[in-house]
Coordinates of C-alpha atoms in Angstrom, one line a residue:
Chain B
M106 CA 26.1 21.7 -5.1
I107 CA 25.8 19.6 -8.5
L108 CA 27.2 16.6 -6.7
Y109 CA 24.5 16.5 -4.1
R110 CA 22.1 16.5 -7.0
Y111 CA 23.5 13.5 -8.5
I112 CA 23.6 11.6 -5.1
A113 CA 20.0 12.4 -4.4
E114 CA 19.2 11.2 -8.0
A115 CA 21.1 7.8 -7.8
L116 CA 19.3 7.3 -4.2
F117 CA 16.0 8.2 -6.3
Y118 CA 16.8 5.2 -8.6
A119 CA 17.9 3.0 -5.4
F120 CA 14.5 3.6 -3.9
M121 CA 12.7 2.9 -7.2
I122 CA 14.6 -0.4 -7.6
L123 CA 13.8 -1.1 -3.8
T124 CA 10.2 -0.4 -4.4
F125 CA 9.6 -2.6 -7.5
M126 CA 12.0 -5.7 -6.3
G127 CA 10.0 -5.6 -2.9
A128 CA 6.6 -5.7 -4.9
F129 CA 7.6 -8.4 -7.2
M130 CA 8.8 -10.5 -4.4
A131 CA 5.5 -9.7 -2.5
V132 CA 3.3 -11.1 -5.4
R133 CA 5.6 -13.6 -6.9
S134 CA 6.9 -15.5 -3.8
Q135 CA 5.4 -18.9 -2.9
L136 CA 5.7 -18.7 0.8
L137 CA 3.7 -16.0 2.5
M138 CA 6.3 -15.0 4.9
H139 CA 8.6 -14.1 2.0
A140 CA 5.6 -11.9 0.7
V141 CA 5.5 -10.1 4.0
I142 CA 9.2 -9.5 3.8
G143 CA 8.5 -8.3 0.2
L144 CA 5.8 -6.0 1.3
A145 CA 8.1 -4.4 4.0
I146 CA 11.0 -3.8 1.6
S147 CA 8.7 -2.2 -0.8
L148 CA 7.1 0.2 1.9
L149 CA 10.6 1.1 2.8
G150 CA 11.3 2.2 -0.7
I151 CA 8.1 4.1 -1.1
A152 CA 9.2 5.8 2.3
G153 CA 12.3 7.0 0.2
L154 CA 10.2 8.3 -2.4
Y155 CA 8.0 10.4 0.1
F156 CA 11.3 11.8 1.1
H157 CA 12.2 12.8 -2.4
L158 CA 8.8 14.5 -2.8
G159 CA 9.8 16.7 0.1
S160 CA 7.8 15.1 3.0
T161 CA 9.9 14.0 5.9
F162 CA 6.9 13.5 8.1
L163 CA 5.1 11.3 5.6
A164 CA 8.4 9.2 5.2
V165 CA 8.6 8.7 8.9
M166 CA 5.1 8.0 9.3
Q167 CA 5.2 5.4 6.4
V168 CA 8.2 3.6 8.1
L169 CA 6.2 3.7 11.6
I170 CA 2.9 2.8 10.6
Y171 CA 3.3 0.6 7.3
V172 CA 6.6 -1.2 8.2
G173 CA 6.1 -1.1 11.7
A174 CA 2.7 -1.9 12.4
V175 CA 1.1 -3.2 9.3
C176 CA 3.7 -5.7 8.2
I177 CA 3.9 -7.1 11.9
M178 CA 0.3 -7.6 11.9
I179 CA 0.3 -9.2 8.6
A180 CA 3.0 -11.5 9.9
M181 CA 1.0 -12.4 12.7
G182 CA -1.8 -13.4 10.4
V183 CA 0.5 -15.6 8.4
M184 CA 1.7 -17.3 11.7
L185 CA -1.8 -17.9 13.2
G186 CA -3.2 -19.5 10.0
N187 CA -1.2 -21.8 7.8
T188 CA -1.3 -22.2 4.0
P189 CA -0.4 -25.8 3.2
R190 CA 2.8 -26.2 1.1
Q191 CA 1.1 -27.9 -1.6
L192 CA -1.3 -24.8 -1.9
A193 CA 1.8 -22.5 -1.8
E194 CA 3.4 -24.2 -4.5
K195 CA 0.3 -23.8 -6.8
N196 CA 0.5 -20.1 -6.1
L197 CA 2.9 -19.4 -9.0
K198 CA 1.2 -21.5 -11.6
G199 CA -2.4 -20.6 -10.9
R200 CA -5.2 -20.6 -13.6
N201 CA -5.6 -17.2 -13.2
L202 CA -2.1 -16.3 -14.4
L203 CA -3.3 -15.1 -18.1
L204 CA -6.2 -13.3 -16.6
A205 CA -4.1 -11.4 -14.2
I206 CA -1.4 -10.5 -16.7
G207 CA -3.9 -9.3 -19.3
S208 CA -6.0 -7.4 -17.0
C209 CA -3.0 -5.7 -15.4
T210 CA -1.4 -4.8 -18.9
A211 CA -4.9 -3.4 -20.0
V212 CA -5.2 -1.2 -16.8
F213 CA -1.5 0.2 -17.1
L214 CA -2.1 1.1 -20.8
A215 CA -5.4 2.7 -20.0
L216 CA -3.6 4.8 -17.2
F217 CA -0.3 5.6 -19.4
A218 CA -2.6 6.8 -22.3
T219 CA -4.4 9.0 -20.1
L220 CA -1.2 10.2 -18.5
A221 CA 0.4 10.7 -21.8
Q222 CA -2.2 13.2 -23.0
T223 CA -2.6 15.4 -19.9
R224 CA -0.7 18.2 -19.1
F225 CA -0.5 19.2 -15.4
A226 CA -0.2 22.9 -14.8
P227 CA 1.4 23.9 -11.3
A228 CA -0.8 26.1 -9.1
A229 CA -0.5 29.6 -9.7
E230 CA 0.3 30.6 -6.1
R231 CA 1.3 28.3 -3.3
I232 CA 0.6 29.1 0.4
G233 CA 2.7 27.6 3.2
D234 CA 5.5 24.9 2.8
M235 CA 5.8 21.3 3.4
S236 CA 7.1 21.7 6.8
I237 CA 5.6 19.6 9.7
Q238 CA 4.6 22.7 11.6
F239 CA 2.2 23.9 8.7
V240 CA 0.8 20.2 8.4
G241 CA 0.1 20.1 12.1
E242 CA -1.7 23.5 12.1
N243 CA -3.9 22.4 9.0
L244 CA -4.4 19.3 10.5
L245 CA -5.8 20.7 13.7
L246 CA -7.5 23.7 12.3
Q247 CA -8.8 23.6 9.0
Y248 CA -8.9 19.8 8.3
C249 CA -9.9 19.1 12.0
L250 CA -12.9 16.6 10.5
A251 CA -10.0 14.3 8.8
F252 CA -8.2 14.2 11.9
E253 CA -11.3 12.9 14.1
L254 CA -12.3 10.8 11.3
I255 CA -9.0 9.0 11.4
S256 CA -9.2 8.4 15.2
L257 CA -12.8 7.2 14.9
I258 CA -11.9 4.8 12.0
L259 CA -9.0 3.4 14.2
L260 CA -11.2 3.1 17.3
T261 CA -13.9 1.3 15.2
A262 CA -11.2 -1.0 13.8
I263 CA -9.7 -1.9 17.1
I264 CA -13.2 -2.8 18.7
G265 CA -14.2 -4.5 15.5
S266 CA -11.2 -6.6 15.3
I267 CA -11.2 -7.7 19.1
I268 CA -14.9 -8.7 18.6
L269 CA -14.3 -10.7 15.5
A270 CA -11.2 -12.6 16.7
R271 CA -12.3 -13.3 20.3
G272 CA -13.3 -16.6 21.4
G273 CA -10.9 -19.9 21.9
R274 CA -9.6 -22.0 19.5
D275 CA -12.6 -24.0 19.0
G276 CA -14.4 -20.9 17.7
A277 CA -16.9 -20.7 20.4
V278 CA -17.5 -17.2 21.4
K279 CA -17.7 -16.8 25.3
Chain U
M1135 CA 19.1 12.2 -16.6
I1136 CA 17.2 14.1 -13.7
I1137 CA 13.9 12.2 -13.2
S1138 CA 13.2 12.7 -9.7
D1139 CA 11.7 16.2 -9.9
N1140 CA 9.1 15.2 -12.7
L1141 CA 5.4 14.7 -11.8
N1142 CA 5.1 11.8 -14.5
T1143 CA 7.7 9.8 -13.0
Y1144 CA 5.8 9.5 -9.7
L1145 CA 2.6 8.9 -11.6
I1146 CA 3.9 6.0 -13.6
I1147 CA 5.6 4.6 -10.3
A1148 CA 2.1 4.6 -8.7
A1149 CA 0.4 3.2 -11.7
L1150 CA 2.9 0.3 -11.7
L1151 CA 2.3 -0.2 -8.1
L1152 CA -1.5 -0.2 -8.6
V1153 CA -1.1 -2.9 -11.5
I1154 CA 1.2 -5.1 -9.4
G1155 CA -1.2 -5.0 -6.5
L1156 CA -4.2 -6.0 -9.0
Y1157 CA -1.9 -8.8 -10.3
G1158 CA -1.3 -10.1 -6.8
M1159 CA -4.9 -9.8 -6.1
I1160 CA -5.9 -12.0 -9.0
Q1161 CA -3.2 -14.3 -8.8
H1162 CA -2.7 -15.2 -4.9
R1163 CA -4.2 -18.2 -3.8
S1164 CA -4.7 -17.3 -0.2
L1165 CA -6.5 -14.6 1.7
I1166 CA -3.3 -13.3 3.4
G1167 CA -1.6 -13.0 -0.1
M1168 CA -4.6 -10.8 -1.4
L1169 CA -4.4 -8.5 1.7
I1170 CA -0.7 -7.8 1.1
S1171 CA -1.5 -7.1 -2.6
S1172 CA -4.3 -4.7 -1.6
E1173 CA -1.6 -2.8 0.3
F1174 CA 0.2 -2.1 -2.9
V1175 CA -3.0 -0.5 -4.4
L1176 CA -3.4 1.8 -1.4
N1177 CA 0.2 2.8 -1.7
G1178 CA -0.1 3.7 -5.2
A1179 CA -3.1 5.8 -4.4
A1180 CA -1.2 7.5 -1.6
L1181 CA 1.8 8.2 -3.7
N1182 CA -0.3 9.7 -6.4
F1183 CA -1.9 12.0 -3.7
M1184 CA 1.6 12.9 -2.6
A1185 CA 3.0 13.5 -6.0
F1186 CA 0.1 15.9 -7.0
N1187 CA 0.6 17.5 -3.7
T1188 CA 4.2 18.2 -4.2
F1189 CA 3.8 19.5 -7.8
T1190 CA 0.6 21.1 -8.4
A1191 CA -1.3 21.7 -5.1
P1192 CA -1.9 25.3 -3.8
N1193 CA -1.8 24.1 -0.3
P1194 CA 1.1 21.6 0.4
A1195 CA -0.5 20.3 3.6
V1196 CA -3.7 18.9 2.1
G1197 CA -2.0 16.0 0.1
Q1198 CA 0.1 14.9 3.3
I1199 CA -3.3 15.0 5.4
Y1200 CA -4.8 12.8 2.9
T1201 CA -2.1 10.4 2.5
L1202 CA -1.9 10.2 6.3
C1203 CA -5.8 9.4 6.3
I1204 CA -5.1 6.7 3.6
M1205 CA -2.4 5.3 5.8
A1206 CA -4.8 5.1 8.8
L1207 CA -7.4 3.5 6.7
A1208 CA -4.9 0.9 5.6
A1209 CA -4.0 0.1 9.0
A1210 CA -7.7 -0.3 9.9
E1211 CA -8.4 -2.3 7.1
A1212 CA -5.4 -4.8 7.7
A1213 CA -6.4 -5.1 11.2
I1214 CA -10.0 -6.0 10.3
A1215 CA -9.0 -8.2 7.3
V1216 CA -6.6 -10.1 9.6
S1217 CA -9.2 -10.7 12.3
I1218 CA -11.6 -11.7 9.6
I1219 CA -9.0 -14.1 8.2
I1220 CA -8.4 -15.6 11.7
V1221 CA -12.0 -16.5 12.1
V1222 CA -12.3 -18.0 8.6
Y1223 CA -9.4 -20.2 9.3
R1224 CA -10.8 -21.4 12.5
R1225 CA -14.1 -22.1 10.9
F1226 CA -12.9 -23.7 7.5
H1227 CA -9.5 -24.9 8.7
N1228 CA -8.2 -23.6 5.1
E1229 CA -7.1 -20.2 3.6
D1230 CA -8.0 -21.0 0.1
P1231 CA -10.6 -18.5 -1.4
A1232 CA -12.0 -21.2 -3.7
I1233 CA -13.1 -23.5 -0.7
I1234 CA -14.7 -20.6 1.2
Q1235 CA -18.1 -20.1 -0.5
D1236 CA -20.9 -20.7 2.0
M1237 CA -22.6 -17.6 1.0
K1238 CA -22.5 -18.2 -2.5
Y1239 CA -25.4 -20.3 -3.1

């Protein structure tokens, strides 16, 4: 029993390292296709973290939606436009580097200070469990509005992106 | 040391993801790079919701539903943003955000 726990802990560290390595690869790489690959790696690590948090459903959805759909779409975007190589090489030593590092450190320190001062108490009583059946019942009965909202937003996004990107290569809208 | 069943671990991971996304959004020189970085911000928020859902929420389905909502929003946002970037590239033949400033003046 204790061995399973250590294996799970080692997997947790592995997923954490995967997440951060992918994220650093995404923000520090010169070529955009490497950034997309880093994004996919990082999202796979986050799917593992969801698994550790007890939700198999969200882990599967993360792989399906993010790694499967969003990354492929961004890769298509990278291939359709092109970033010139000299612009890509300027990516690492931009003039915004000090600004970026300073603001990120400030935001992280503010969040960390807030986190260190706060004690989170667990709920007195919990109803239901993390199972996909309970999520489905809640999604279709009590939180039906969220479900409908998701479908409406996706429909709007599909129609909007088709309208935006139609027209030929010369940009003329037929 | 067992850290995988501690709420603060996940909150710090989520904060780090937010910060990495912010860093990428400031530092990247192309619109697609900024879009990729914004995905990290959204993922940090989703991980935060999921961590609170697992450790403190009275109803463990709400956080999962909210995280699913964030995923759908991110997919919609990526679709819209990619099509806007394609239109911008078609019109300006460039992806550098410093050049695209017709509406600035």
